[in-house]
Tab-separated table of C-alpha atoms in Angstrom:
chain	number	residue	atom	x	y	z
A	1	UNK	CA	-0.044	-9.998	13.061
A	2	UNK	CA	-0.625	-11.745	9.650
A	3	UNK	CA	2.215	-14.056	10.526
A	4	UNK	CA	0.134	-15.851	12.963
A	5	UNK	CA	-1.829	-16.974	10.069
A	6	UNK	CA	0.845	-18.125	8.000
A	7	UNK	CA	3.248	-21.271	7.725
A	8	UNK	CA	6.995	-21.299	7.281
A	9	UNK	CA	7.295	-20.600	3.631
A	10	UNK	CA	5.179	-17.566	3.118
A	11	UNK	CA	7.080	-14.198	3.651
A	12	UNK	CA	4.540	-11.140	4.548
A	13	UNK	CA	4.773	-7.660	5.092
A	14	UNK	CA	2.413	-5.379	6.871
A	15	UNK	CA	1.667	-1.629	8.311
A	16	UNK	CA	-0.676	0.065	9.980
A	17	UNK	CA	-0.117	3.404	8.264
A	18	UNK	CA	0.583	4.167	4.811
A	19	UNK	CA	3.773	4.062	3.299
A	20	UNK	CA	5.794	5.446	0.346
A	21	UNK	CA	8.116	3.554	-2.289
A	22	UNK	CA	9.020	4.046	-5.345
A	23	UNK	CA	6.976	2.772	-8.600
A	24	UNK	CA	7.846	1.412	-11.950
A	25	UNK	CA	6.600	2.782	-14.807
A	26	UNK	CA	4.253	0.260	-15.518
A	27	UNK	CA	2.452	0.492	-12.089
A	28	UNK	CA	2.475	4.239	-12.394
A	29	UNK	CA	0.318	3.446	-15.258
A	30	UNK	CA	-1.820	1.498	-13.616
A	31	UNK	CA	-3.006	3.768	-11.277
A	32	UNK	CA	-2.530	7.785	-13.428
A	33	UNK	CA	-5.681	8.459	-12.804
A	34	UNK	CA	-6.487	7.283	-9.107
A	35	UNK	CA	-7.754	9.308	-6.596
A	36	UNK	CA	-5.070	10.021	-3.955
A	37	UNK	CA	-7.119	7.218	-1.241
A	38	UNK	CA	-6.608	4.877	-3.579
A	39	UNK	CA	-2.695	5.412	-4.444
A	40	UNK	CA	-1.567	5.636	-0.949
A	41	UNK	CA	-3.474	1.847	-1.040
A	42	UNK	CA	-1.851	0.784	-4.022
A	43	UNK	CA	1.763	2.167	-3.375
A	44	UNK	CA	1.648	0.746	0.131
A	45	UNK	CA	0.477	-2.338	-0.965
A	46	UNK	CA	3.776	-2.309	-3.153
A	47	UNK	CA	5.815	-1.533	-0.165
A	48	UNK	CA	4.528	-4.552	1.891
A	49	UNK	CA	5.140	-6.688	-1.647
A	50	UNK	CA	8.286	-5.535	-2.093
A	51	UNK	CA	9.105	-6.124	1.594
A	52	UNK	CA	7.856	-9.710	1.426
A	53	UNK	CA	10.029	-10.579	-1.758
A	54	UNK	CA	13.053	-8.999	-0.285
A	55	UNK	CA	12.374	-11.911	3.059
A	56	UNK	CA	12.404	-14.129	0.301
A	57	UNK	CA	15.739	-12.863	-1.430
A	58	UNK	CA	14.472	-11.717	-4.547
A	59	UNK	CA	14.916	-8.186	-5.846
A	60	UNK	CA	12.042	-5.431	-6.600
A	61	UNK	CA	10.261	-6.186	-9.329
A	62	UNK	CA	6.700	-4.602	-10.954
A	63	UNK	CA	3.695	-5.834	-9.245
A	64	UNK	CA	1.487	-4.534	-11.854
A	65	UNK	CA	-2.567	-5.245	-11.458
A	66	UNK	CA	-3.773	-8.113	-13.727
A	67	UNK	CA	-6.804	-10.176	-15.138
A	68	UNK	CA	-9.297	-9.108	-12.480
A	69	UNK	CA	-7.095	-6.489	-11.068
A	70	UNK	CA	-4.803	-9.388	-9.657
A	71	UNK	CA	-1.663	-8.586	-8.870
A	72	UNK	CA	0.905	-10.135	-11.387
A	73	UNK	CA	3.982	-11.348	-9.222
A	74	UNK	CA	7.332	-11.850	-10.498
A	75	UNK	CA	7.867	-15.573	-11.876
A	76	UNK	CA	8.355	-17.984	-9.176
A	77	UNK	CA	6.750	-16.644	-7.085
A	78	UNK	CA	2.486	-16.345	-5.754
A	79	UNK	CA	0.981	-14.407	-3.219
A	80	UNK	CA	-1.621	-11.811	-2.714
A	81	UNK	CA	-2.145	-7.991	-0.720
A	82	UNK	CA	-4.764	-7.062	1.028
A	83	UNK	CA	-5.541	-3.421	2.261
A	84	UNK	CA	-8.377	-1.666	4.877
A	85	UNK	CA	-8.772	1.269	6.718
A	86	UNK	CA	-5.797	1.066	9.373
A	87	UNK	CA	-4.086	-2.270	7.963
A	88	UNK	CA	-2.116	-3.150	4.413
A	89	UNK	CA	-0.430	-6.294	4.250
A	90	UNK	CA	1.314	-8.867	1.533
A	91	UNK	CA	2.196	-12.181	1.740
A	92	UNK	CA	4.447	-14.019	-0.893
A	93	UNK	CA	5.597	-17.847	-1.703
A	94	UNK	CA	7.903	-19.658	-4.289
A	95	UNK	CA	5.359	-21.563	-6.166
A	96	UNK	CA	7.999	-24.476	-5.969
A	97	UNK	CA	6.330	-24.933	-2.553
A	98	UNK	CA	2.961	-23.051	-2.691
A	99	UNK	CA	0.389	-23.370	-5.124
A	100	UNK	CA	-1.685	-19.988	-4.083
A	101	UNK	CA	-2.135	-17.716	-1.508
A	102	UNK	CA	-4.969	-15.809	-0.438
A	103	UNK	CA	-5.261	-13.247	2.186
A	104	UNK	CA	-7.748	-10.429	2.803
A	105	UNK	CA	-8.391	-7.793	6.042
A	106	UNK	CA	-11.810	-6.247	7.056
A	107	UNK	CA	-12.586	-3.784	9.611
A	108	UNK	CA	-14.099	-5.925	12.997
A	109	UNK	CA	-17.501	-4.617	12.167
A	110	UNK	CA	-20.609	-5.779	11.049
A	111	UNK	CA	-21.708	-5.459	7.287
A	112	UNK	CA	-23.551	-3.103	6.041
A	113	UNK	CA	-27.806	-3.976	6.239
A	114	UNK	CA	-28.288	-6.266	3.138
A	115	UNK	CA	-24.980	-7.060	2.349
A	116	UNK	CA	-25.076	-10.618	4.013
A	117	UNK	CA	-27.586	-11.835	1.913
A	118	UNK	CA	-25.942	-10.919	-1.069
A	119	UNK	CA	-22.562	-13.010	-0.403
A	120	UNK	CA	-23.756	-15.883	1.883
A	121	UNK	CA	-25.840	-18.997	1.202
A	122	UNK	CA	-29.030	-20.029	3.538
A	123	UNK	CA	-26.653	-22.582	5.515
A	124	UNK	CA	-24.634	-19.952	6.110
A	125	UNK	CA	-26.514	-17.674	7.760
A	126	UNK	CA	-28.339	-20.243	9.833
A	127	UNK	CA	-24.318	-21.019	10.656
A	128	UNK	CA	-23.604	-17.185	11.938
A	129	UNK	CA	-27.066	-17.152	13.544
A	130	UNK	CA	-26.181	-19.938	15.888
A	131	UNK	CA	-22.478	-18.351	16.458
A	132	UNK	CA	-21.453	-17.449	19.759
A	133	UNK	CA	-21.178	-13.760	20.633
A	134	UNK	CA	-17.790	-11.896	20.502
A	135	UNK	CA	-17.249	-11.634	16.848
A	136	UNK	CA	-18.977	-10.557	13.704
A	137	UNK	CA	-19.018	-13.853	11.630
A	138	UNK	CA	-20.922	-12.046	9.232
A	139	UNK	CA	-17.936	-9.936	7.944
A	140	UNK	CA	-15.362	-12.497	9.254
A	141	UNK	CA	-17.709	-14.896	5.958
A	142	UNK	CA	-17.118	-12.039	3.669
A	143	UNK	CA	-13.320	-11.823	4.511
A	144	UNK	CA	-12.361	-15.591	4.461
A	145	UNK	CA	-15.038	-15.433	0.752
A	146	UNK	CA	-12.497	-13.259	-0.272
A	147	UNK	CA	-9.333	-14.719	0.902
A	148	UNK	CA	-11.262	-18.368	-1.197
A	149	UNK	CA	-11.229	-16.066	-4.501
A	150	UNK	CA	-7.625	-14.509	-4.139
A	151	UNK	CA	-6.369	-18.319	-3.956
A	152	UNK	CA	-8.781	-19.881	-6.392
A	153	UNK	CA	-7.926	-17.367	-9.167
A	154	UNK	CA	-4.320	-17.900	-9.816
A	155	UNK	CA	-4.838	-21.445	-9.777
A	156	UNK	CA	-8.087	-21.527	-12.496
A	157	UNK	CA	-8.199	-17.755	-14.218
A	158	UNK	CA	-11.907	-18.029	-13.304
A	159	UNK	CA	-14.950	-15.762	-11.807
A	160	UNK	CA	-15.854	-17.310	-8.034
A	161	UNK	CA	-19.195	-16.318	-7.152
A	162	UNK	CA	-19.852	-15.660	-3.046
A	163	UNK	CA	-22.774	-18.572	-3.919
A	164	UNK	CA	-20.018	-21.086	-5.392
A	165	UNK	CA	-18.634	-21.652	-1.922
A	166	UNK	CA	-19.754	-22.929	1.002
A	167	UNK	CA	-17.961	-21.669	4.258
A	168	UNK	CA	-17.736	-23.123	8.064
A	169	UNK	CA	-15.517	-21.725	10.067
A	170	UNK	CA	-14.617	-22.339	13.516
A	171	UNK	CA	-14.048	-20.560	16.975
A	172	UNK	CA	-10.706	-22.086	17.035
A	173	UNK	CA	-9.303	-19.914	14.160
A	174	UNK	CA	-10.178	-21.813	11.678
A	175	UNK	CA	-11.987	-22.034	8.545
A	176	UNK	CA	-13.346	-24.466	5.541
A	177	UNK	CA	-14.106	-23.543	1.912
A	178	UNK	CA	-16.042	-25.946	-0.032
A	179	UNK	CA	-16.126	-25.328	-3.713
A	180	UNK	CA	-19.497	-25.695	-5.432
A	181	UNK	CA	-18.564	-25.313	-8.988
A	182	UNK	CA	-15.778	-27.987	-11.383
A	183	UNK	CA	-12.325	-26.718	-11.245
A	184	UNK	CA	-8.913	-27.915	-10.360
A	185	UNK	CA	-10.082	-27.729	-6.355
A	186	UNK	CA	-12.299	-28.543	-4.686
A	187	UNK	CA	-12.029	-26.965	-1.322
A	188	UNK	CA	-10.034	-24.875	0.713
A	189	UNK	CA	-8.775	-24.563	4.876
A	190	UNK	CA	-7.718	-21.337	6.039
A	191	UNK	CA	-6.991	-19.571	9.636
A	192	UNK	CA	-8.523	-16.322	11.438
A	193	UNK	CA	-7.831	-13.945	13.979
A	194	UNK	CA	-9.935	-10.962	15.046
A	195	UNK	CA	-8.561	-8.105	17.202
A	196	UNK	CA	-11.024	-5.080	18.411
A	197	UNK	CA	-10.584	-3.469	14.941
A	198	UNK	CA	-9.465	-5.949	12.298
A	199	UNK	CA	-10.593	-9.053	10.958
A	200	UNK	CA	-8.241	-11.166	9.380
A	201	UNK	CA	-8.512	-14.709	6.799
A	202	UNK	CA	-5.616	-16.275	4.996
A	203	UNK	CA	-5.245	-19.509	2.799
A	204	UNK	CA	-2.351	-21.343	1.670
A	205	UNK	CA	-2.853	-23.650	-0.555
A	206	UNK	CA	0.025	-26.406	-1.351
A	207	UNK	CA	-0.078	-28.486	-4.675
């Protein structure tokens, strides 16, 4: 399903279950004290990244959480995993060809009461009150927010605020990320699909 969202270039991985691999040490680490919700996320998040690298012919490698809990990926190579109730994915790039990638899943729902006000601006929310009906643009915002910070970090090792960008999207599947702060970009396009459960946003950004 993420594929529809990606170009040629960008090898992904996803599953609608959870799945088992084996860790290295240094991801082990990274998650000895997790509750077991939260390692079946992490390990299958592994899977799909280890799945992705292997379309890409490049052996296993520790994908071991970062600045910002980031995942680190093997030299060469950028990409990001997402993970929600029912869905995991990972997507992965050579950087020779892609700058960053950015890709998040959200269940189909709406957000919680008070949470749009908290990651939207006003133009936004006059945007998703003029929507038409069919989808919840208020979480489908929050997802493509957070598919604009998984690409803006690797590129600028920086905090991005839900207030430092300013998102349209568009019933065609698209979306646009202006950024609202100085940094090395200055705005961002992206793609979306919605099924009856899942909401998902990805960005690839070229240099």
């Amino acid at each position: 399903m993420i594929e529809q969202l990606l170009p040629p270039g960008v090898a992904w991985a996803e599953t609608f279950g959870d799945e088992d691999c084996a860790l290295f040490p240094a991801e082990e680490a990274a998650i000895a004290r997790a509750v077991p919700k939260r390692r079946h996320e992490f390990t299958t998040g592994r899977w799909c990244a280890r799945s992705a690298l292997a379309t890409l012919g490049l052996p296993p490698a520790p994908i071991v959480p970062g600045e910002r809990g980031a995942p680190t990926w093997p030299p060469g190579t950028t990409g990001a995993i997402t993970h929600c109730p029912g869905y995991r994915a990972a997507a992965v790039a050579r950087t020779t060809t892609i700058a960053s990638v950015g890709i998040d899943a959200e269940a189909h729902a709406p957000l919680p009461d008070g949470v749009l006000a908290l990651v939207s601006l006003p133009a936004e929310r006059e945007w998703i009150s003029q929507a038409p009906p069919g989808t919840h643009w208020d979480r489908l915002l929050f997802s493509a927010k957070e598919s604009v910070y998984k690409a803006w970090f690797p590129l600028t090792h920086r905090w991005l605020g839900f207030e430092e960008a300013h998102l349209t999207a568009s019933p065609d599947g698209t979306f646009h990320a202006q950024i609202l702060i100085d940094g090395p970009v200055t705005h961002f396009s992206g793609r979306w699909l919605t099924t009856p459960d899942l909401i998902l946003t990805a960005i690839v950004h070229t240099p």
